[in-house]
Amino acid sequence: MAERSTAAVDVADNSGDKPLTAQAEQSTADGVAQTRERDTADDGATETNETTSPPGATTPPELHSGHKLARRYRLEECVTRLDGFSSWRAVDEKLRRAVGVHLLPADHPRARSVLAAARSAALLGDPRFVQVLDAVEENDLVYVVHEWLPDATELTALFAAGPLEAHDAYQLVSQVSQAMAAAHREGLAHLRLAPSAVLRTSSGQYRIRGLAVNAALRGISTETPQRADTEAIGALLYASLTQRWPYDSDAYGLSGLPKGVGLLPPDQVRAGVHRGLSELAMRALVNDGATASRQEPACTTPDDLVKAVAEMPRIRPPEPAFTAPPEYQRTTYQQGNYGRGSQAPGATQPVPTPPPPLQSRTGRALKWAVSALLIAALGLGSWQLADALMDQNKNGDSGTSKTTDGDDKKQPKPPKPIAIEDAQESLLGGKAQDPENVSKTYDGDTSTLWRTKSYVAGPRLAPYRPGVGIVYDLGSAKNVTAASLALKYPGSSTKAALYAADSMSPSGPVSSMTKIGDGTTSDTSLNIKADKPVKTQYVLLWMTHVPKSGTDGYYSAGFKQGITDVKFKG
């Protein structure tokens, strides 16, 4: 049973589906299918093994563990039995490897479409999909043989453990959308792209199972397969970010959204979600009346998703955690025991006793000679030191002192500017303020700026929000000692602080971060100096007090502040 849970090859997983009417020989290309059946499994969360045969289907032959197909494939364990077909874990005795097998009677209404789908998927030959190895009609049976991946894990299991890291979610949507775009270019669709259909291998690669075959086994078709697969990818990304299913019913072990609230963006469902990935999920989920909360063009094909992912800034993987190396152990050779018999493992190696001092006539003579040299060296050194002091008293200027090179080395080095690689707004304080103009705070142009919204009360932003802020990426971990801010509005008091964040989208709260320094000003400039250097790659600039200012162009009067330039030093 352990092998069954880790192999993750049951592409016929029921997941709560009701039996669907067979629709054999229907193409999965856009505009070809004549009818569309809604796949109710997208909203289901339970699995059933009840056998329900479609009209006109004969009872499948009795198969059992140990039965052989083509004198080669030995059936081991029945994984699923549904709608007149069954899925098995089997062994290829010729190549001595585990495989998966789908079986259904040759006169089953979907037998022809399953064979056609399996052979088309086998011709694709894309390693990002679980490969179809054989598709045969023999002895009144149709069977499809496919890969068995014992080291792969379903997304269902990954989601049950918690939301994915931003880098893992980015890799998921990137790899799956690229694979599905390649499949649709060959006229193949999936139509059952649920969490149980996507696997992650031990190397971190994502594999998709059941391409075309899974839909053919269940008689699923649609007039817009590209849009259906794109929305399914968006649902997978949504679940990876929030650990919630993006609809109002539970599915695949995940809780759905509350009824009546509509489709909420992931960054409103869970704090700390990467904003770019949140927007991408919403753009992919625009289907069947769902609308994105942000005005971005919808992604209706996997190719659109591939382009949208390529336009996003690269999301770096988390920093690896290094463990301390084991304590250095001396070898027997280094301890002077080379050539001796080895001791039992784990036994302490004895340190050899040093030889006794020389007691012979030659040894005593050697000791006297060394002592005489040491006395001569001490006398010569004392004489040179006294001579140097006398020369200094004769030639030195009274009341003055000179700085030596050693004193210069003790002086602290002046701080150096630190380049800013990237920046984005922090949503720890609530909604975004001016996200499109964040880059203008470090573009070197003081005529451009980023600014907050206008508030009716101040200068303290609370209780409306704890603060507003921007997270800056320094490219790598650096010692931050100071920062200078050029501000737009003077008056009252502007109060800001710097914190060391763990990523571009810190989960907070701000009080849990390491504080670098803070400052207050009533002018248009603010300098913040750290008590001691803090090493970090991400710096959160957190502003809690802003001054009151009059109407400025399209910006109404109120408590607000703008930042025209930010510089870090370390």
XYZ file of C-alpha atoms in Angstrom:
570
model
C 0.000 0.000 0.000
C 2.963 2.364 0.554
C 3.973 1.924 -3.062
C 0.467 2.728 -4.205
C 0.399 6.031 -2.337
C 3.741 7.253 -3.663
C 3.531 6.034 -7.254
C 0.767 8.487 -8.143
C -0.335 6.967 -11.439
C -4.089 6.544 -10.981
C -5.126 8.818 -13.838
C -8.665 7.488 -13.563
C -9.156 8.873 -10.062
C -12.855 9.432 -9.595
C -12.673 12.397 -7.155
C -16.425 12.511 -6.731
C -17.463 12.370 -10.418
C -20.826 11.004 -11.405
C -20.741 8.640 -14.443
C -20.920 10.619 -17.685
C -22.580 9.567 -20.928
C -20.033 8.112 -23.361
C -18.976 10.343 -26.195
C -16.644 8.245 -28.318
C -14.453 9.463 -31.151
C -14.807 13.171 -30.252
C -11.865 15.463 -30.989
C -10.416 17.715 -28.280
C -9.557 20.579 -30.631
C -11.279 23.966 -30.264
C -14.591 24.150 -32.115
C -14.799 20.464 -33.122
C -16.747 18.829 -30.328
C -20.503 18.946 -30.787
C -21.542 18.915 -27.123
C -20.005 19.812 -23.817
C -20.455 17.964 -20.570
C -19.591 19.715 -17.345
C -16.973 17.754 -15.361
C -18.469 17.745 -11.909
C -15.296 16.262 -10.444
C -13.798 19.735 -10.290
C -16.025 20.347 -7.299
C -15.818 16.859 -5.779
C -13.496 15.633 -3.093
C -14.281 11.944 -2.497
C -13.378 8.792 -4.358
C -15.700 5.902 -5.133
C -14.939 2.440 -6.445
C -18.492 1.611 -7.459
C -18.744 0.093 -10.942
C -21.346 1.702 -13.203
C -21.411 0.599 -16.841
C -22.623 2.916 -19.606
C -25.555 1.809 -21.784
C -24.528 -0.844 -24.305
C -21.382 -1.860 -22.465
C -20.735 -5.507 -21.677
C -19.531 -6.696 -18.326
C -15.727 -6.616 -18.275
C -13.987 -9.978 -17.906
C -13.041 -11.060 -14.440
C -9.464 -9.959 -13.809
C -7.441 -10.597 -10.705
C -3.958 -10.100 -9.291
C -1.519 -12.299 -11.170
C -3.378 -12.131 -14.508
C -1.034 -11.514 -17.471
C -1.637 -9.392 -20.534
C 0.263 -10.221 -23.727
C 2.290 -12.718 -21.628
C 4.172 -9.706 -20.326
C 2.207 -7.380 -18.051
C 1.304 -9.036 -14.718
C -1.493 -7.291 -12.831
C -0.659 -6.616 -9.178
C -3.268 -4.332 -7.592
C -6.528 -2.758 -8.753
C -6.361 0.972 -8.088
C -9.702 2.152 -9.549
C -12.823 0.445 -10.908
C -15.381 2.795 -12.479
C -17.707 3.160 -15.490
C -16.839 -0.225 -16.920
C -13.053 0.286 -16.881
C -10.405 -0.400 -14.250
C -6.889 0.857 -13.484
C -4.134 -1.402 -12.185
C -0.606 -1.339 -10.894
C 1.273 -3.980 -12.875
C 4.768 -5.302 -13.598
C 6.396 -5.440 -17.008
C 8.145 -8.827 -16.671
C 10.116 -8.314 -19.856
C 11.792 -5.062 -18.745
C 11.361 -5.750 -15.011
C 9.746 -2.447 -14.131
C 6.490 -1.232 -12.626
C 3.832 0.126 -14.981
C 0.236 1.322 -14.813
C -2.537 -0.277 -16.897
C -6.062 0.886 -17.839
C -8.422 -1.913 -18.924
C -11.861 -1.849 -20.548
C -13.869 -4.226 -22.760
C -13.326 -3.933 -26.496
C -17.061 -3.294 -27.037
C -17.144 -0.479 -24.467
C -18.630 2.699 -26.046
C -15.415 4.590 -25.246
C -12.939 1.909 -26.297
C -12.239 3.440 -29.725
C -11.763 6.955 -28.354
C -9.488 5.682 -25.547
C -7.261 3.861 -28.060
C -7.106 6.941 -30.299
C -6.309 9.255 -27.393
C -3.611 6.936 -26.002
C -1.884 6.557 -29.369
C -1.973 10.316 -29.969
C -0.499 10.987 -26.517
C 2.223 8.373 -27.141
C 3.223 10.131 -30.372
C 3.728 13.423 -28.499
C 6.760 12.004 -26.669
C 7.097 15.007 -24.351
C 8.995 14.032 -21.145
C 6.891 16.487 -19.136
C 3.973 14.050 -19.437
C 3.647 10.547 -17.991
C 4.395 8.510 -21.102
C 1.991 6.058 -22.730
C 4.026 2.882 -23.378
C 1.475 0.690 -25.179
C -2.120 0.824 -26.417
C -3.506 -2.553 -27.577
C -6.794 -4.295 -28.408
C -6.475 -8.017 -27.688
C -8.769 -10.854 -26.600
C -11.868 -8.645 -26.314
C -9.880 -6.214 -24.152
C -8.499 -2.731 -24.726
C -5.615 -1.842 -22.444
C -3.367 1.207 -22.161
C 0.036 0.813 -20.474
C 1.769 3.885 -19.040
C 4.689 4.860 -16.812
C 4.690 4.264 -13.058
C 6.629 6.882 -11.074
C 7.450 5.546 -7.593
C 9.360 8.693 -6.558
C 6.643 11.190 -7.532
C 4.167 12.952 -5.224
C 0.707 14.204 -6.169
C -0.120 17.864 -5.742
C -2.986 16.643 -3.553
C -0.448 15.489 -0.950
C 1.653 18.646 -1.307
C -1.374 20.903 -0.816
C -2.436 18.927 2.251
C 0.922 19.789 3.861
C 0.415 23.534 3.364
C 0.813 26.314 0.759
C 3.860 26.143 -1.501
C 6.742 28.601 -1.345
C 6.584 31.379 -3.943
C 9.453 29.815 -5.907
C 7.774 26.366 -5.951
C 4.431 27.862 -7.050
C 6.257 29.815 -9.773
C 7.919 26.602 -11.020
C 4.551 24.799 -10.940
C 2.667 27.289 -13.124
C 5.668 27.782 -15.426
C 6.306 24.092 -16.114
C 2.649 23.018 -16.360
C 1.642 25.908 -18.646
C 4.620 25.273 -20.957
C 3.797 21.562 -21.147
C 0.112 22.162 -21.885
C 0.956 24.808 -24.496
C 3.122 22.227 -26.293
C 0.319 19.640 -26.106
C -2.321 22.021 -27.514
C -0.039 22.890 -30.410
C -0.287 19.184 -31.323
C -4.080 19.195 -30.933
C -4.138 17.412 -27.548
C -6.017 18.594 -24.456
C -6.265 17.244 -20.911
C -9.672 18.414 -19.575
C -9.043 16.688 -16.202
C -6.105 18.778 -14.950
C -6.843 18.354 -11.234
C -4.290 18.239 -8.353
C -4.275 14.433 -8.643
C -3.136 14.712 -12.280
C 0.079 16.681 -11.587
C 3.069 15.014 -9.931
C 6.318 16.428 -8.555
C 9.362 14.198 -8.813
C 12.197 14.035 -6.305
C 14.257 16.331 -8.577
C 11.592 19.076 -8.408
C 10.221 18.549 -11.932
C 6.461 18.471 -12.520
C 4.934 15.660 -14.623
C 1.369 15.584 -15.977
C -0.491 12.291 -16.270
C -3.571 11.286 -18.238
C -3.152 13.635 -21.225
C -6.183 13.024 -23.509
C -6.596 9.478 -22.060
C -8.226 10.564 -18.802
C -10.897 12.589 -20.612
C -11.503 9.756 -23.115
C -11.962 7.206 -20.321
C -14.696 9.380 -18.825
C -16.254 10.665 -22.041
C -15.432 14.289 -21.237
C -15.339 16.855 -24.043
C -15.649 20.608 -24.444
C -15.897 23.154 -27.222
C -13.098 25.257 -25.659
C -10.413 22.841 -24.428
C -7.652 25.465 -24.256
C -9.735 27.699 -22.030
C -10.730 24.752 -19.806
C -7.095 23.659 -19.326
C -5.992 27.254 -18.680
C -8.601 27.712 -15.972
C -7.519 24.396 -14.441
C -3.897 25.630 -14.293
C -5.137 28.815 -12.623
C -6.990 26.735 -10.022
C -3.814 24.738 -9.297
C -1.823 27.955 -8.847
C -4.569 29.406 -6.608
C -4.537 26.281 -4.415
C -0.726 26.266 -4.204
C -0.740 29.861 -2.897
C -3.673 29.662 -0.465
C -4.304 25.969 0.317
C -7.937 26.725 -0.684
C -9.949 25.621 -3.713
C -11.043 28.732 -5.702
C -14.731 27.826 -5.738
C -17.454 27.732 -3.091
C -17.302 23.956 -2.545
C -14.636 21.691 -1.081
C -12.546 19.578 -3.454
C -9.402 17.410 -3.452
C -9.040 17.672 0.319
C -9.094 21.492 0.186
C -11.695 23.837 1.659
C -13.564 26.021 -0.804
C -14.144 29.751 -0.545
C -16.999 31.040 1.621
C -20.295 31.015 -0.215
C -21.519 34.327 -1.568
C -18.201 36.236 -1.504
C -17.211 35.482 -5.087
C -13.729 34.809 -6.414
C -11.312 36.503 -3.983
C -7.686 37.142 -5.056
C -5.188 34.836 -3.293
C -3.471 37.773 -1.546
C -6.810 38.597 0.131
C -7.313 34.994 1.250
C -3.867 34.517 2.836
C -1.313 37.060 4.038
C 2.133 37.116 2.480
C 1.124 35.755 -0.930
C 3.355 36.878 -3.797
C 1.399 39.611 -5.555
C 2.543 38.772 -9.082
C 1.500 35.117 -8.717
C -1.812 36.203 -7.155
C -2.616 38.367 -10.183
C -1.567 35.570 -12.557
C -3.956 33.106 -10.892
C -6.840 35.583 -11.231
C -6.078 36.191 -14.908
C -6.177 32.445 -15.583
C -9.429 31.959 -13.626
C -11.467 34.407 -15.749
C -14.022 31.888 -17.033
C -17.740 31.144 -16.782
C -18.622 34.533 -15.333
C -15.660 34.880 -12.963
C -13.928 38.253 -13.171
C -10.516 39.310 -11.910
C -10.312 41.978 -9.227
C -7.521 43.807 -11.060
C -7.803 45.198 -14.553
C -5.444 42.857 -16.395
C -6.059 40.991 -19.664
C -7.378 37.481 -19.100
C -5.295 34.421 -19.998
C -7.528 32.097 -22.022
C -4.900 29.715 -23.464
C -1.800 28.018 -22.040
C 0.277 30.119 -24.456
C -1.115 33.272 -22.801
C -0.042 31.903 -19.434
C 3.462 31.111 -20.721
C 3.854 34.704 -21.950
C 2.488 36.148 -18.688
C 4.925 34.056 -16.624
C 7.821 35.166 -18.843
C 6.935 38.829 -18.214
C 7.105 38.391 -14.423
C 10.305 39.166 -12.490
C 12.246 36.014 -11.707
C 11.411 34.582 -8.284
C 14.548 33.376 -6.550
C 14.563 30.128 -4.544
C 14.881 30.440 -0.756
C 18.361 30.553 0.699
C 19.618 27.032 1.506
C 20.184 26.167 5.153
C 23.746 24.998 5.764
C 24.579 22.678 8.629
C 27.851 22.871 10.530
C 30.414 20.316 9.340
C 31.256 17.482 11.738
C 34.137 17.986 14.145
C 37.508 17.212 12.609
C 38.745 13.726 13.481
C 42.399 12.762 13.342
C 43.328 9.700 11.325
C 45.625 7.010 12.647
C 48.309 8.180 10.222
C 48.196 11.736 11.601
C 48.474 10.380 15.138
C 51.673 8.495 14.319
C 50.051 5.055 14.263
C 50.457 4.342 10.556
C 51.082 0.653 9.994
C 49.658 -0.397 13.367
C 46.636 -2.567 13.803
C 43.297 -0.753 13.419
C 41.108 -0.292 16.453
C 37.403 -0.888 16.743
C 35.230 1.809 15.101
C 34.397 4.612 17.511
C 37.256 3.813 19.881
C 39.358 6.771 21.002
C 42.804 6.789 19.415
C 45.535 7.016 22.113
C 47.893 9.954 21.783
C 51.508 8.729 21.822
C 53.600 9.828 24.854
C 56.293 12.365 23.879
C 59.871 11.112 24.232
C 61.787 12.166 27.416
C 64.173 15.145 27.175
C 67.798 14.585 26.262
C 69.724 13.391 29.275
C 73.032 12.594 27.543
C 76.228 14.715 27.530
C 75.374 16.003 24.045
C 71.914 17.036 25.222
C 73.259 19.055 28.145
C 75.743 20.860 25.885
C 72.948 21.687 23.462
C 70.796 23.170 26.231
C 73.653 25.428 27.442
C 74.297 26.641 23.889
C 70.630 27.535 23.374
C 70.516 29.359 26.713
C 73.552 31.433 25.815
C 72.045 32.459 22.480
C 68.823 33.531 24.183
C 70.708 35.677 26.724
C 72.724 37.333 23.937
C 69.582 38.057 21.923
C 67.838 39.645 24.919
C 70.862 41.848 25.662
C 71.133 43.020 22.050
C 67.421 43.813 21.897
C 67.547 45.811 25.129
C 70.483 47.853 23.911
C 68.767 48.700 20.587
C 65.561 49.709 22.393
C 67.437 52.027 24.774
C 69.330 53.616 21.887
C 66.085 54.265 20.009
C 64.492 55.913 23.040
C 67.462 58.213 23.519
C 67.347 59.318 19.854
C 63.641 60.025 20.168
C 64.182 62.236 23.249
C 66.850 64.201 21.393
C 65.028 64.763 18.120
C 61.352 64.672 19.132
C 59.138 67.804 19.333
C 57.592 68.386 22.780
C 53.757 68.674 23.036
C 53.151 67.103 19.591
C 52.281 63.586 18.555
C 52.212 61.776 15.215
C 49.528 59.357 14.011
C 50.988 55.970 13.199
C 49.852 53.584 10.524
C 48.420 51.359 13.220
C 46.140 54.189 14.403
C 44.940 54.701 10.821
C 43.930 51.086 10.573
C 41.814 51.392 13.704
C 39.719 54.212 12.183
C 36.304 52.952 10.901
C 35.934 52.761 7.124
C 33.459 55.192 5.562
C 30.199 53.491 4.450
C 29.822 52.637 0.768
C 26.639 52.970 -1.325
C 24.611 49.776 -1.838
C 22.910 49.257 -5.199
C 19.198 48.377 -5.235
C 18.273 45.496 -7.557
C 14.471 45.446 -7.236
C 11.607 46.717 -5.077
C 7.901 46.207 -4.514
C 5.247 47.449 -2.116
C 4.612 45.554 1.100
C 0.982 44.682 1.736
C 1.446 44.209 5.492
C -0.407 47.472 5.985
C -3.368 46.545 3.781
C -4.078 47.635 0.220
C -1.372 48.920 -2.108
C -0.638 52.659 -2.286
C 1.163 53.364 -5.592
C 2.659 50.029 -6.802
C 3.396 51.165 -10.377
C 5.829 53.872 -9.214
C 7.913 51.939 -6.673
C 10.907 51.854 -9.041
C 10.943 55.662 -9.130
C 12.271 55.735 -5.567
C 15.695 54.505 -6.725
C 15.901 55.535 -10.406
C 18.261 58.443 -9.620
C 15.730 61.036 -10.844
C 14.479 63.300 -8.056
C 11.661 64.614 -10.263
C 9.873 61.241 -10.130
C 8.317 59.803 -6.992
C 6.158 57.221 -5.259
C 3.547 58.501 -2.854
C 0.980 57.281 -0.362
C -2.732 57.888 -0.542
C -4.240 60.893 1.267
C -5.714 60.212 4.713
C -8.167 62.345 6.643
C -6.399 61.866 9.990
C -2.778 61.913 11.018
C 0.086 62.261 11.217
C -0.046 58.737 12.692
C -1.627 56.379 10.126
C -3.159 54.115 12.778
C -5.899 53.074 13.324
C -6.639 53.111 9.569
C -3.560 50.965 8.907
C -0.403 50.156 10.874
C 1.790 51.698 8.211
C 2.862 51.655 4.564
C 6.087 50.359 3.183
C 8.339 49.205 0.363
C 10.605 46.134 0.322
C 13.981 46.636 -1.431
C 16.096 43.789 -2.852
C 19.859 44.450 -2.534
C 20.751 41.470 -4.759
C 22.544 39.558 -1.989
C 23.018 39.745 1.763
C 24.906 42.945 2.688
C 25.662 44.884 5.875
C 23.261 47.850 6.033
C 24.406 50.726 8.244
C 22.501 53.795 7.018
C 19.844 55.073 4.616
C 18.855 58.475 3.248
C 15.358 59.382 2.026
C 14.410 62.351 -0.145
C 10.775 63.267 0.619
C 8.113 65.239 -1.247
C 6.223 66.983 1.552
C 7.627 68.805 4.623
C 5.699 69.742 7.749
C 4.512 68.112 10.955
C 6.555 64.925 11.299
C 7.486 62.045 9.012
C 8.498 58.908 10.878
C 10.004 55.843 9.175
C 12.054 52.787 10.129
C 14.122 50.112 8.379
C 13.691 46.379 9.046
C 15.507 43.279 7.785
C 12.902 41.210 5.863
C 13.127 37.540 4.883
C 11.800 37.954 1.299
C 10.229 40.415 -1.117
C 6.824 39.444 0.306
C 7.389 39.124 4.074
C 4.571 37.536 6.007
C 5.089 39.774 9.029
C 4.215 41.129 11.442
C 6.675 44.015 11.339
C 7.376 43.644 15.061
C 8.848 40.175 14.400
C 11.560 41.536 12.071
C 15.021 42.749 13.036
C 15.020 46.538 13.301
C 17.916 48.299 11.565
C 17.109 51.876 12.641
C 14.477 54.628 12.561
C 14.187 58.379 12.257
C 11.845 61.376 12.360
C 11.953 64.605 10.341
C 9.860 67.678 9.534
C 11.945 68.471 6.451
C 12.133 66.930 2.973
C 15.006 64.618 3.871
C 15.382 61.852 6.426
C 18.595 60.087 7.451
C 18.411 56.775 9.296
C 21.520 55.328 10.938
C 21.832 51.840 12.421
C 23.308 51.298 15.881
C 25.244 48.378 14.402
C 25.407 46.866 10.894
C 22.613 44.427 10.045
C 23.263 41.883 7.287
C 20.271 41.275 5.024
C 19.263 41.038 1.357
C 15.776 42.489 1.767
C 15.121 45.811 3.543
C 11.601 46.926 4.499
C 11.126 50.729 4.584
C 8.134 51.145 6.951
C 6.463 54.555 7.314
C 4.031 55.105 10.216
C 3.649 58.944 10.355
C 3.091 61.340 7.451
C 2.597 65.143 7.361
C -0.442 67.083 6.263
C -0.254 68.720 2.850
C -2.575 70.654 0.553
C -3.954 69.708 -2.853
C -1.227 68.560 -5.246
C -2.429 68.029 -8.828
C -4.796 65.069 -8.778
C -3.957 64.334 -5.147
C -6.363 65.816 -2.639
C -5.357 67.555 0.575
C -4.735 65.357 3.592
C -2.046 63.465 5.421
C 0.281 61.985 2.810
C 3.945 61.638 1.886
C 5.988 60.943 -1.239
C 9.472 59.476 -1.688
C 11.631 60.735 -4.550
C 14.891 58.955 -3.767
C 16.164 56.177 -1.459
C 19.822 55.280 -0.920
C 21.360 52.611 1.303
C 24.906 52.456 2.642
C 26.881 49.710 4.296
